[in-house]
Amino acid sequence: NAGVTQTPKFRILKIGQSMTLQCTQDMNHNYMYWYRQDPGMGLKLIYYSVGAGITDKGEVPNGYNVSRSTTEDFPLRLELAAPSQTSVYFCASTTHARSEQFFGPGTRLTVL
Amino acid sequence: GENVEQHPSTLSVQEGDSAVIKCTYSDSASNYFPWYKQELGKRPQLIIDIRSNVGEKKDQRIAVTLNKTAKHFSLHITETQPEDSAVYFCAAFSPGGGADGLTFGKGTHLIIQP
């Protein structure tokens, strides 16, 4: 099992550009999450999903969108990138909200 | 919603000594408390967790204690080794929060001095 995979690993965007961060898991987990981690800070929840076709906002959803058309994939879309979105983005999945979350390797995004 | 405070933000200990990281939470209904370790440039990984029906849990050199009355829980690492150097995050799961009920602390940077 590959677990949780994310692409790309690194990306530099110009202000106003858009991009999609990909996340895929092969563990048949229903619950999936997107977090951002700013330098020296903890994890802030952007969006989450409890199953295909169901998504909901987390603590910091502004400037982002998600979709969940399959159990495996949970892409995060950035529209009109801003310097404030410079961060490391982690995708995670789990069988249940009260269980271990398995994290992807992260995407380091810089917006200039 | 749940609020998790974690202390200290940085902890430096001599190799072989013990390290203790403390967290407090605000929601008395919280019932699941995981600890994640994040090495530099890597992803967070679960190292130990405890549920509210248990007061203590141990796994080799790592232990977690939970005091529900005081609403705090702690991570204890004994006989610290260089590979223990990392950022450690505590978290608390609040049932009323639904699928996004897990709240993370801000992290503790543990430095093991040789």
Coordinates of N, CA and C in Angstrom, one line a residue:
Chain A
N1 N 0.8 -1.2 0.0 CA 0.0 0.0 0.0 C 0.9 1.2 0.0
A2 N 0.5 2.2 -0.9 CA 1.3 3.5 -0.9 C 0.8 4.4 0.2
G3 N -0.3 4.2 0.8 CA -0.8 5.0 1.9 C -1.4 6.3 1.3
V4 N -1.0 7.5 1.8 CA -1.5 8.7 1.3 C -0.4 9.4 0.5
T5 N -0.7 9.7 -0.8 CA 0.2 10.3 -1.7 C -0.3 11.7 -2.0
Q6 N 0.7 12.6 -2.2 CA 0.4 14.0 -2.6 C 1.3 14.5 -3.7
T7 N 0.7 15.2 -4.7 CA 1.5 15.8 -5.7 C 1.0 17.3 -5.9
P8 N 1.9 18.2 -6.3 CA 3.4 18.0 -6.4 C 4.0 18.1 -5.0
K9 N 5.3 17.9 -4.9 CA 6.0 18.1 -3.6 C 6.3 19.5 -3.4
F10 N 6.6 20.3 -4.4 CA 7.0 21.7 -4.3 C 6.3 22.4 -5.4
R11 N 6.0 23.7 -5.2 CA 5.4 24.5 -6.3 C 5.6 26.0 -5.9
I12 N 6.0 26.8 -6.9 CA 6.0 28.2 -6.7 C 4.9 28.8 -7.7
L13 N 4.1 29.6 -7.1 CA 3.0 30.3 -7.9 C 3.2 31.8 -7.9
K14 N 2.7 32.4 -8.9 CA 2.7 33.9 -8.9 C 1.3 34.3 -8.3
I15 N 1.3 35.5 -7.8 CA 0.0 36.0 -7.2 C -1.1 36.0 -8.3
G16 N -2.2 35.5 -8.0 CA -3.3 35.4 -8.9 C -3.5 34.2 -9.7
Q17 N -2.4 33.3 -9.7 CA -2.5 32.0 -10.4 C -3.3 31.1 -9.6
S18 N -3.7 30.0 -10.3 CA -4.5 28.9 -9.6 C -3.8 27.6 -9.8
M19 N -4.1 26.7 -8.9 CA -3.5 25.3 -9.0 C -4.4 24.4 -8.2
T20 N -4.1 23.1 -8.5 CA -4.8 22.0 -7.7 C -3.7 21.1 -7.1
L21 N -3.9 20.9 -5.8 CA -3.0 20.0 -5.0 C -3.8 18.7 -5.0
Q22 N -3.0 17.6 -5.5 CA -3.7 16.3 -5.5 C -3.4 15.5 -4.3
C23 N -4.4 14.7 -3.9 CA -4.2 13.8 -2.7 C -5.0 12.5 -3.1
T24 N -4.3 11.4 -2.9 CA -4.9 10.1 -3.1 C -4.5 9.1 -2.0
Q25 N -5.5 8.3 -1.6 CA -5.2 7.3 -0.6 C -5.7 5.9 -1.1
D26 N -5.0 4.9 -0.7 CA -5.4 3.5 -1.2 C -5.8 2.6 0.0
M27 N -6.2 3.2 1.1 CA -6.6 2.5 2.3 C -8.1 2.4 2.5
N28 N -8.9 2.8 1.5 CA -10.3 2.8 1.5 C -10.9 3.5 2.7
H29 N -10.2 4.6 3.1 CA -10.7 5.5 4.2 C -11.8 6.4 3.7
N30 N -12.8 6.5 4.5 CA -13.9 7.5 4.2 C -13.6 8.9 4.5
Y31 N -12.9 9.1 5.6 CA -12.6 10.4 6.1 C -11.3 10.9 5.5
M32 N -11.3 12.1 4.9 CA -10.1 12.8 4.4 C -10.1 14.2 4.8
Y33 N -8.9 14.8 5.0 CA -8.7 16.1 5.5 C -7.6 16.8 4.7
W34 N -7.7 18.2 4.7 CA -6.7 19.0 4.2 C -6.3 20.0 5.3
Y35 N -5.0 20.0 5.6 CA -4.4 21.0 6.6 C -3.4 21.9 6.0
R36 N -3.2 23.0 6.6 CA -2.0 23.8 6.2 C -1.2 24.0 7.5
Q37 N 0.1 24.1 7.3 CA 1.0 24.2 8.4 C 2.0 25.4 8.1
D38 N 1.8 26.5 8.8 CA 2.7 27.6 8.6 C 3.9 27.4 9.5
P39 N 5.0 28.1 9.2 CA 6.3 27.9 9.9 C 6.1 28.0 11.4
G40 N 6.6 27.1 12.2 CA 6.5 27.1 13.6 C 5.1 27.1 14.2
M41 N 4.2 26.7 13.4 CA 2.8 26.6 13.9 C 2.2 25.2 13.8
G42 N 1.1 25.0 14.3 CA 0.4 23.8 14.3 C -0.3 23.6 13.0
L43 N -1.2 22.6 13.0 CA -2.0 22.2 11.8 C -3.4 22.9 11.9
K44 N -3.7 23.6 10.8 CA -5.0 24.2 10.7 C -5.8 23.5 9.6
L45 N -7.1 23.1 10.0 CA -7.9 22.4 9.1 C -8.6 23.3 8.0
I46 N -8.4 23.0 6.7 CA -9.0 23.8 5.7 C -10.3 23.2 5.3
Y47 N -10.4 22.0 4.8 CA -11.6 21.3 4.4 C -11.5 19.8 4.8
Y48 N -12.6 19.2 4.9 CA -12.6 17.8 5.2 C -13.8 17.1 4.5
S49 N -13.8 15.8 4.4 CA -14.8 15.0 3.7 C -15.0 13.7 4.5
V50 N -16.3 13.3 4.7 CA -16.6 12.1 5.4 C -17.0 11.0 4.4
G51 N -16.9 11.2 3.1 CA -17.2 10.2 2.1 C -17.3 10.9 0.7
A52 N -17.4 10.0 -0.3 CA -17.5 10.6 -1.7 C -18.8 11.4 -1.8
G53 N -18.6 12.6 -2.4 CA -19.7 13.5 -2.6 C -20.1 14.4 -1.4
I54 N -19.3 14.2 -0.3 CA -19.6 15.0 0.9 C -18.3 15.8 1.3
T55 N -18.4 17.1 1.4 CA -17.3 17.9 1.8 C -17.8 19.0 2.8
D56 N -16.9 19.5 3.6 CA -17.3 20.6 4.5 C -16.2 21.4 4.9
K57 N -16.4 22.7 5.3 CA -15.4 23.6 5.7 C -14.8 23.3 7.0
G58 N -13.5 23.6 7.1 CA -12.8 23.6 8.4 C -12.6 24.9 9.0
E59 N -11.5 25.2 9.6 CA -11.2 26.4 10.3 C -10.9 27.5 9.4
V60 N -10.1 27.2 8.3 CA -9.6 28.3 7.4 C -9.9 28.0 5.9
P61 N -11.1 28.0 5.5 CA -11.5 27.6 4.1 C -11.3 28.6 3.1
N62 N -11.2 29.9 3.5 CA -11.3 31.0 2.5 C -10.1 30.9 1.5
G63 N -10.4 31.0 0.2 CA -9.4 30.9 -0.8 C -9.2 29.5 -1.4
Y64 N -9.9 28.6 -0.9 CA -9.7 27.2 -1.3 C -11.1 26.5 -1.6
N65 N -11.0 25.5 -2.4 CA -12.2 24.7 -2.7 C -11.7 23.2 -2.8
V66 N -12.7 22.3 -2.6 CA -12.4 20.9 -2.7 C -13.5 20.2 -3.4
S67 N -13.2 18.9 -3.8 CA -14.2 18.0 -4.3 C -13.9 16.6 -3.9
R68 N -14.9 15.7 -3.9 CA -14.6 14.3 -3.5 C -15.5 13.5 -4.4
S69 N -15.1 13.2 -5.6 CA -15.9 12.4 -6.5 C -15.7 10.9 -6.3
T70 N -14.5 10.5 -5.7 CA -14.3 9.1 -5.4 C -13.8 9.0 -4.0
T71 N -13.8 7.8 -3.4 CA -13.3 7.5 -2.1 C -11.8 7.8 -2.0
E72 N -11.0 7.5 -3.1 CA -9.6 7.6 -3.1 C -9.0 9.1 -3.2
D73 N -9.7 10.0 -3.9 CA -9.1 11.2 -4.3 C -9.8 12.4 -3.6
F74 N -9.0 13.4 -3.2 CA -9.5 14.6 -2.5 C -8.7 15.8 -2.9
P75 N -8.9 16.3 -4.1 CA -8.0 17.4 -4.5 C -8.4 18.7 -3.9
L76 N -7.4 19.6 -3.7 CA -7.6 20.9 -3.1 C -7.3 22.0 -4.2
R77 N -8.2 22.9 -4.4 CA -8.0 23.8 -5.4 C -7.8 25.2 -4.8
L78 N -6.7 25.9 -5.3 CA -6.4 27.3 -4.9 C -6.8 28.2 -6.1
E79 N -7.7 29.1 -5.8 CA -8.0 30.1 -6.8 C -7.4 31.4 -6.5
L80 N -6.8 32.1 -7.4 CA -6.3 33.4 -7.2 C -5.3 33.4 -6.0
A81 N -4.2 32.7 -6.2 CA -3.2 32.6 -5.1 C -2.8 33.9 -4.5
A82 N -2.6 33.9 -3.2 CA -2.1 35.1 -2.5 C -0.9 34.7 -1.6
P83 N 0.0 35.7 -1.3 CA 1.1 35.4 -0.5 C 0.8 34.7 0.8
S84 N -0.4 35.0 1.4 CA -0.9 34.4 2.6 C -1.1 32.9 2.5
Q85 N -1.1 32.4 1.3 CA -1.3 31.0 1.1 C 0.0 30.2 1.0
T86 N 1.1 30.9 1.2 CA 2.4 30.3 1.3 C 2.4 29.4 2.5
S87 N 2.6 28.1 2.4 CA 2.5 27.2 3.5 C 2.9 25.8 3.0
V88 N 2.9 24.9 4.0 CA 3.0 23.4 3.7 C 1.6 22.8 3.8
Y89 N 1.2 22.1 2.8 CA -0.2 21.6 2.8 C -0.1 20.0 3.0
F90 N -0.8 19.5 4.0 CA -0.9 18.1 4.3 C -2.3 17.6 4.0
C91 N -2.4 16.5 3.4 CA -3.6 15.7 3.3 C -3.5 14.6 4.2
A92 N -4.7 14.2 4.8 CA -4.7 13.0 5.8 C -6.0 12.2 5.5
S93 N -5.9 11.0 5.9 CA -7.1 10.1 5.9 C -7.2 9.2 7.1
T94 N -8.4 8.8 7.4 CA -8.6 7.9 8.5 C -9.9 7.1 8.3
T95 N -10.1 6.1 9.1 CA -11.3 5.3 9.0 C -12.4 5.9 9.8
H96 N -12.0 6.7 10.8 CA -13.0 7.3 11.7 C -12.4 8.5 12.3
A97 N -13.3 9.5 12.6 CA -12.8 10.8 13.2 C -12.0 10.6 14.5
R98 N -12.3 9.5 15.2 CA -11.6 9.3 16.5 C -10.6 8.2 16.4
S99 N -9.9 8.2 15.3 CA -8.8 7.2 15.0 C -7.6 7.9 14.4
E100 N -6.5 7.1 14.3 CA -5.2 7.7 13.8 C -5.5 8.2 12.4
Q101 N -4.9 9.5 12.2 CA -4.9 10.0 10.9 C -3.6 9.7 10.2
F102 N -3.6 9.3 8.9 CA -2.5 9.0 8.2 C -2.2 10.2 7.2
F103 N -1.0 10.8 7.3 CA -0.7 12.0 6.6 C 0.1 11.6 5.3
G104 N -0.1 12.5 4.3 CA 0.7 12.4 3.1 C 2.0 13.2 3.4
P105 N 2.9 13.2 2.4 CA 4.2 13.8 2.6 C 4.2 15.3 2.5
G106 N 3.1 15.9 2.1 CA 3.0 17.3 2.1 C 3.4 17.9 0.8
T107 N 2.9 19.1 0.5 CA 3.2 20.0 -0.6 C 3.7 21.3 -0.1
R108 N 4.9 21.7 -0.5 CA 5.4 23.0 0.0 C 5.1 24.1 -1.1
L109 N 4.2 25.0 -0.8 CA 3.7 26.0 -1.8 C 4.3 27.4 -1.4
T110 N 4.8 28.0 -2.4 CA 5.3 29.4 -2.2 C 4.5 30.3 -3.2
V111 N 3.9 31.4 -2.7 CA 3.3 32.3 -3.6 C 4.0 33.6 -3.6
L112 N 4.5 34.1 -4.8 CA 5.3 35.3 -4.8 C 4.6 36.3 -5.7
Chain B
G1 N -16.1 25.8 20.6 CA -15.3 24.6 20.1 C -14.2 24.3 21.1
E2 N -13.5 23.2 20.8 CA -12.4 22.8 21.7 C -11.2 23.7 21.5
N3 N -10.4 23.9 22.6 CA -9.2 24.7 22.6 C -8.1 23.9 23.3
V4 N -7.0 23.7 22.6 CA -5.9 22.9 23.1 C -4.7 23.8 23.3
E5 N -4.2 23.8 24.5 CA -2.9 24.6 24.8 C -1.8 23.6 25.1
Q6 N -0.7 23.8 24.5 CA 0.5 22.9 24.6 C 1.7 23.7 25.1
H7 N 2.4 23.1 26.1 CA 3.6 23.7 26.7 C 4.6 22.6 27.0
P8 N 5.9 23.0 26.9 CA 6.4 24.3 26.4 C 6.5 24.3 24.9
S9 N 6.8 25.4 24.3 CA 6.9 25.5 22.8 C 8.2 24.9 22.4
T10 N 9.3 25.0 23.2 CA 10.6 24.4 23.0 C 11.1 23.8 24.2
L11 N 11.7 22.6 24.1 CA 12.2 21.9 25.3 C 13.5 21.3 24.9
S12 N 14.5 21.6 25.6 CA 15.9 21.1 25.4 C 16.3 20.2 26.6
V13 N 16.7 19.0 26.3 CA 17.1 18.0 27.4 C 18.3 17.3 26.9
Q14 N 19.1 16.9 28.0 CA 20.3 16.1 27.7 C 19.9 14.7 27.3
E15 N 20.7 14.2 26.4 CA 20.5 12.8 25.9 C 20.5 11.9 27.2
G16 N 19.5 11.0 27.2 CA 19.4 10.1 28.4 C 18.4 10.6 29.5
D17 N 18.2 11.9 29.5 CA 17.2 12.4 30.4 C 15.8 12.2 29.9
S18 N 14.8 12.5 30.8 CA 13.4 12.4 30.4 C 12.9 13.8 29.9
A19 N 11.8 13.7 29.1 CA 11.2 14.9 28.6 C 9.7 14.8 28.9
V20 N 9.1 15.9 29.3 CA 7.6 15.9 29.5 C 7.0 17.1 28.8
I21 N 6.0 16.8 28.0 CA 5.2 17.8 27.3 C 3.8 17.8 27.8
K22 N 3.2 18.9 28.1 CA 1.9 19.0 28.7 C 0.9 19.7 27.8
C23 N -0.3 19.2 27.8 CA -1.4 19.8 27.1 C -2.7 20.0 27.9
T24 N -3.4 21.0 27.8 CA -4.7 21.2 28.4 C -5.8 21.4 27.4
Y25 N -7.0 20.9 27.7 CA -8.1 21.1 26.8 C -9.3 21.7 27.5
S26 N -10.2 22.2 26.7 CA -11.3 23.0 27.3 C -12.6 22.2 27.4
D27 N -12.9 21.3 26.4 CA -14.2 20.6 26.4 C -14.1 19.3 27.2
S28 N -14.9 19.3 28.3 CA -14.9 18.1 29.2 C -15.4 16.8 28.5
A29 N -16.1 17.0 27.3 CA -16.6 15.8 26.6 C -15.5 15.2 25.7
S30 N -14.4 15.8 25.5 CA -13.4 15.3 24.7 C -12.9 13.9 25.2
N31 N -12.8 12.9 24.2 CA -12.6 11.6 24.6 C -11.5 10.8 23.9
Y32 N -10.7 11.5 23.1 CA -9.6 10.8 22.4 C -8.5 11.8 22.3
F33 N -7.2 11.4 22.6 CA -6.1 12.3 22.8 C -4.9 11.6 22.1
P34 N -4.6 12.0 20.8 CA -3.4 11.4 20.2 C -2.2 12.4 20.3
W35 N -1.1 11.8 20.1 CA 0.2 12.5 20.0 C 0.9 12.2 18.7
Y36 N 1.3 13.2 18.0 CA 1.9 13.1 16.7 C 3.4 13.6 16.8
K37 N 4.3 12.9 16.1 CA 5.7 13.4 16.0 C 6.0 13.8 14.6
Q38 N 6.6 14.9 14.4 CA 6.9 15.4 13.1 C 8.4 15.7 13.0
E39 N 9.2 14.9 12.3 CA 10.6 15.2 12.1 C 10.7 16.3 11.1
L40 N 11.9 16.9 11.1 CA 12.1 18.1 10.2 C 11.9 17.7 8.7
G41 N 10.9 18.4 8.1 CA 10.7 18.2 6.7 C 9.8 16.9 6.4
K42 N 9.3 16.3 7.4 CA 8.6 15.1 7.2 C 7.1 15.3 7.6
R43 N 6.3 14.2 7.4 CA 4.9 14.3 7.7 C 4.7 13.9 9.2
P44 N 3.6 14.4 9.8 CA 3.3 14.0 11.2 C 2.9 12.5 11.2
Q45 N 3.3 11.8 12.3 CA 3.0 10.4 12.4 C 2.6 10.2 13.9
L46 N 1.5 9.4 14.0 CA 1.0 9.0 15.4 C 2.1 8.2 16.1
I47 N 2.3 8.6 17.4 CA 3.3 7.8 18.2 C 2.5 7.1 19.4
I48 N 1.5 7.7 19.8 CA 0.7 7.1 20.9 C -0.6 7.9 21.1
D49 N -1.6 7.2 21.5 CA -2.9 7.8 21.8 C -3.6 7.2 23.0
I50 N -4.5 7.9 23.6 CA -5.2 7.5 24.7 C -6.7 7.9 24.7
R51 N -7.5 7.0 25.2 CA -9.0 7.3 25.2 C -9.4 7.7 26.6
S52 N -10.5 8.3 26.7 CA -10.9 8.9 28.0 C -11.2 7.9 29.1
N53 N -11.3 6.6 28.8 CA -11.6 5.6 29.8 C -10.3 5.0 30.4
V54 N -9.2 5.6 30.0 CA -7.9 5.1 30.4 C -7.1 6.2 31.0
G55 N -6.4 6.0 32.1 CA -5.6 7.1 32.8 C -4.2 7.2 32.3
E56 N -3.7 6.0 31.8 CA -2.3 6.0 31.4 C -2.1 4.9 30.4
K57 N -1.1 5.2 29.5 CA -0.8 4.2 28.4 C 0.7 4.3 28.2
K58 N 1.3 3.1 28.0 CA 2.8 3.1 27.8 C 3.1 2.3 26.6
D59 N 4.2 2.7 25.9 CA 4.7 2.0 24.8 C 6.2 2.2 24.8
Q60 N 6.9 1.2 25.4 CA 8.4 1.3 25.5 C 8.8 2.5 26.2
R61 N 9.5 3.5 25.6 CA 10.0 4.7 26.3 C 9.0 5.8 26.3
I62 N 7.8 5.6 25.7 CA 6.9 6.7 25.6 C 5.6 6.3 26.5
A63 N 5.1 7.3 27.2 CA 3.9 7.1 27.9 C 3.1 8.4 27.9
V64 N 1.8 8.2 28.0 CA 0.8 9.3 28.0 C 0.0 9.2 29.2
T65 N -0.3 10.2 30.0 CA -1.2 10.2 31.1 C -2.3 11.2 30.9
L66 N -3.5 10.9 31.4 CA -4.6 11.7 31.2 C -5.3 12.0 32.6
N67 N -5.6 13.2 32.9 CA -6.3 13.7 34.1 C -7.6 14.4 33.6
K68 N -8.7 13.6 33.6 CA -9.9 14.2 33.1 C -10.5 15.3 34.0
T69 N -10.3 15.1 35.2 CA -10.8 16.1 36.2 C -10.1 17.5 35.9
A70 N -8.8 17.5 35.7 CA -8.1 18.7 35.5 C -8.1 19.1 34.0
K71 N -8.5 18.2 33.2 CA -8.5 18.4 31.7 C -7.1 18.7 31.2
H72 N -6.2 17.8 31.6 CA -4.9 17.9 30.9 C -4.3 16.5 30.7
F73 N -3.4 16.4 29.7 CA -2.7 15.1 29.4 C -1.3 15.5 29.1
S74 N -0.4 14.5 29.3 CA 1.0 14.7 29.1 C 1.7 13.6 28.4
L75 N 2.7 13.9 27.7 CA 3.6 12.9 27.0 C 4.9 12.8 27.8
H76 N 5.3 11.6 28.1 CA 6.5 11.4 28.8 C 7.4 10.5 27.9
I77 N 8.7 11.0 27.7 CA 9.6 10.2 27.0 C 10.8 10.0 27.9
T78 N 11.1 8.8 28.2 CA 12.3 8.5 29.0 C 13.5 8.1 28.2
E79 N 14.7 8.2 28.9 CA 15.9 7.8 28.2 C 16.0 8.4 26.8
T80 N 15.9 9.7 26.7 CA 15.8 10.3 25.4 C 17.1 10.0 24.5
Q81 N 16.8 9.9 23.2 CA 17.8 9.6 22.2 C 17.8 10.7 21.2
P82 N 18.9 10.8 20.4 CA 19.0 11.8 19.4 C 17.8 11.8 18.4
E83 N 17.3 10.6 18.1 CA 16.2 10.4 17.1 C 14.9 10.9 17.7
D84 N 14.9 11.2 19.0 CA 13.6 11.8 19.6 C 13.5 13.3 19.2
S85 N 14.5 13.9 18.7 CA 14.5 15.3 18.3 C 13.5 15.5 17.2
A86 N 12.4 16.3 17.4 CA 11.3 16.5 16.5 C 10.4 17.5 17.1
V87 N 9.3 17.8 16.3 CA 8.2 18.6 16.9 C 7.1 17.6 17.3
Y88 N 6.5 17.8 18.5 CA 5.5 16.9 18.9 C 4.2 17.7 19.1
F89 N 3.1 17.1 18.5 CA 1.8 17.8 18.6 C 0.8 16.9 19.4
C90 N 0.1 17.6 20.4 CA -0.9 16.9 21.0 C -2.2 17.3 20.3
A91 N -3.3 16.5 20.5 CA -4.6 16.8 20.0 C -5.7 16.3 20.9
A92 N -6.8 16.8 20.8 CA -8.0 16.4 21.5 C -9.2 16.3 20.6
F93 N -9.9 15.2 20.7 CA -11.1 15.0 19.9 C -12.4 15.3 20.7
S94 N -13.2 16.2 20.2 CA -14.4 16.6 20.9 C -15.6 16.0 20.1
P95 N -16.4 15.2 20.7 CA -17.5 14.5 19.9 C -18.5 15.5 19.3
G96 N -18.7 16.6 20.0 CA -19.6 17.6 19.5 C -19.2 18.2 18.2
G97 N -17.9 18.1 17.9 CA -17.3 18.7 16.7 C -17.6 18.0 15.4
G98 N -18.1 16.7 15.5 CA -18.3 16.0 14.3 C -17.0 15.4 13.7
A99 N -17.0 15.3 12.4 CA -15.8 14.7 11.7 C -14.6 15.6 11.8
D100 N -14.8 16.9 12.1 CA -13.7 17.8 12.3 C -13.4 18.1 13.7
G101 N -13.7 17.1 14.6 CA -13.7 17.4 16.0 C -12.3 17.3 16.6
L102 N -11.2 17.0 15.8 CA -9.9 16.9 16.3 C -9.2 18.3 16.3
T103 N -8.7 18.7 17.4 CA -8.1 20.0 17.5 C -6.6 19.8 18.0
F104 N -5.7 20.4 17.2 CA -4.3 20.2 17.5 C -3.7 21.3 18.4
G105 N -2.7 21.0 19.2 CA -2.0 22.0 19.9 C -1.0 22.6 18.9
K106 N -0.2 23.7 19.3 CA 0.7 24.4 18.4 C 2.0 23.7 18.3
G107 N 2.3 22.7 19.1 CA 3.5 21.9 18.9 C 4.6 22.3 19.9
T108 N 5.4 21.3 20.2 CA 6.6 21.5 21.1 C 7.8 21.0 20.3
H109 N 8.8 21.8 20.2 CA 10.1 21.5 19.5 C 11.0 20.9 20.6
L110 N 11.2 19.6 20.5 CA 12.0 18.8 21.4 C 13.5 18.7 20.9
I111 N 14.4 19.2 21.6 CA 15.8 19.2 21.2 C 16.6 18.3 22.1
I112 N 17.2 17.3 21.6 CA 18.0 16.4 22.5 C 19.5 16.8 22.3
Q113 N 20.1 17.2 23.4 CA 21.5 17.7 23.4 C 22.4 16.5 23.7
P114 N 23.4 16.3 22.9 CA 24.3 15.2 23.0 C 25.2 15.3 24.3

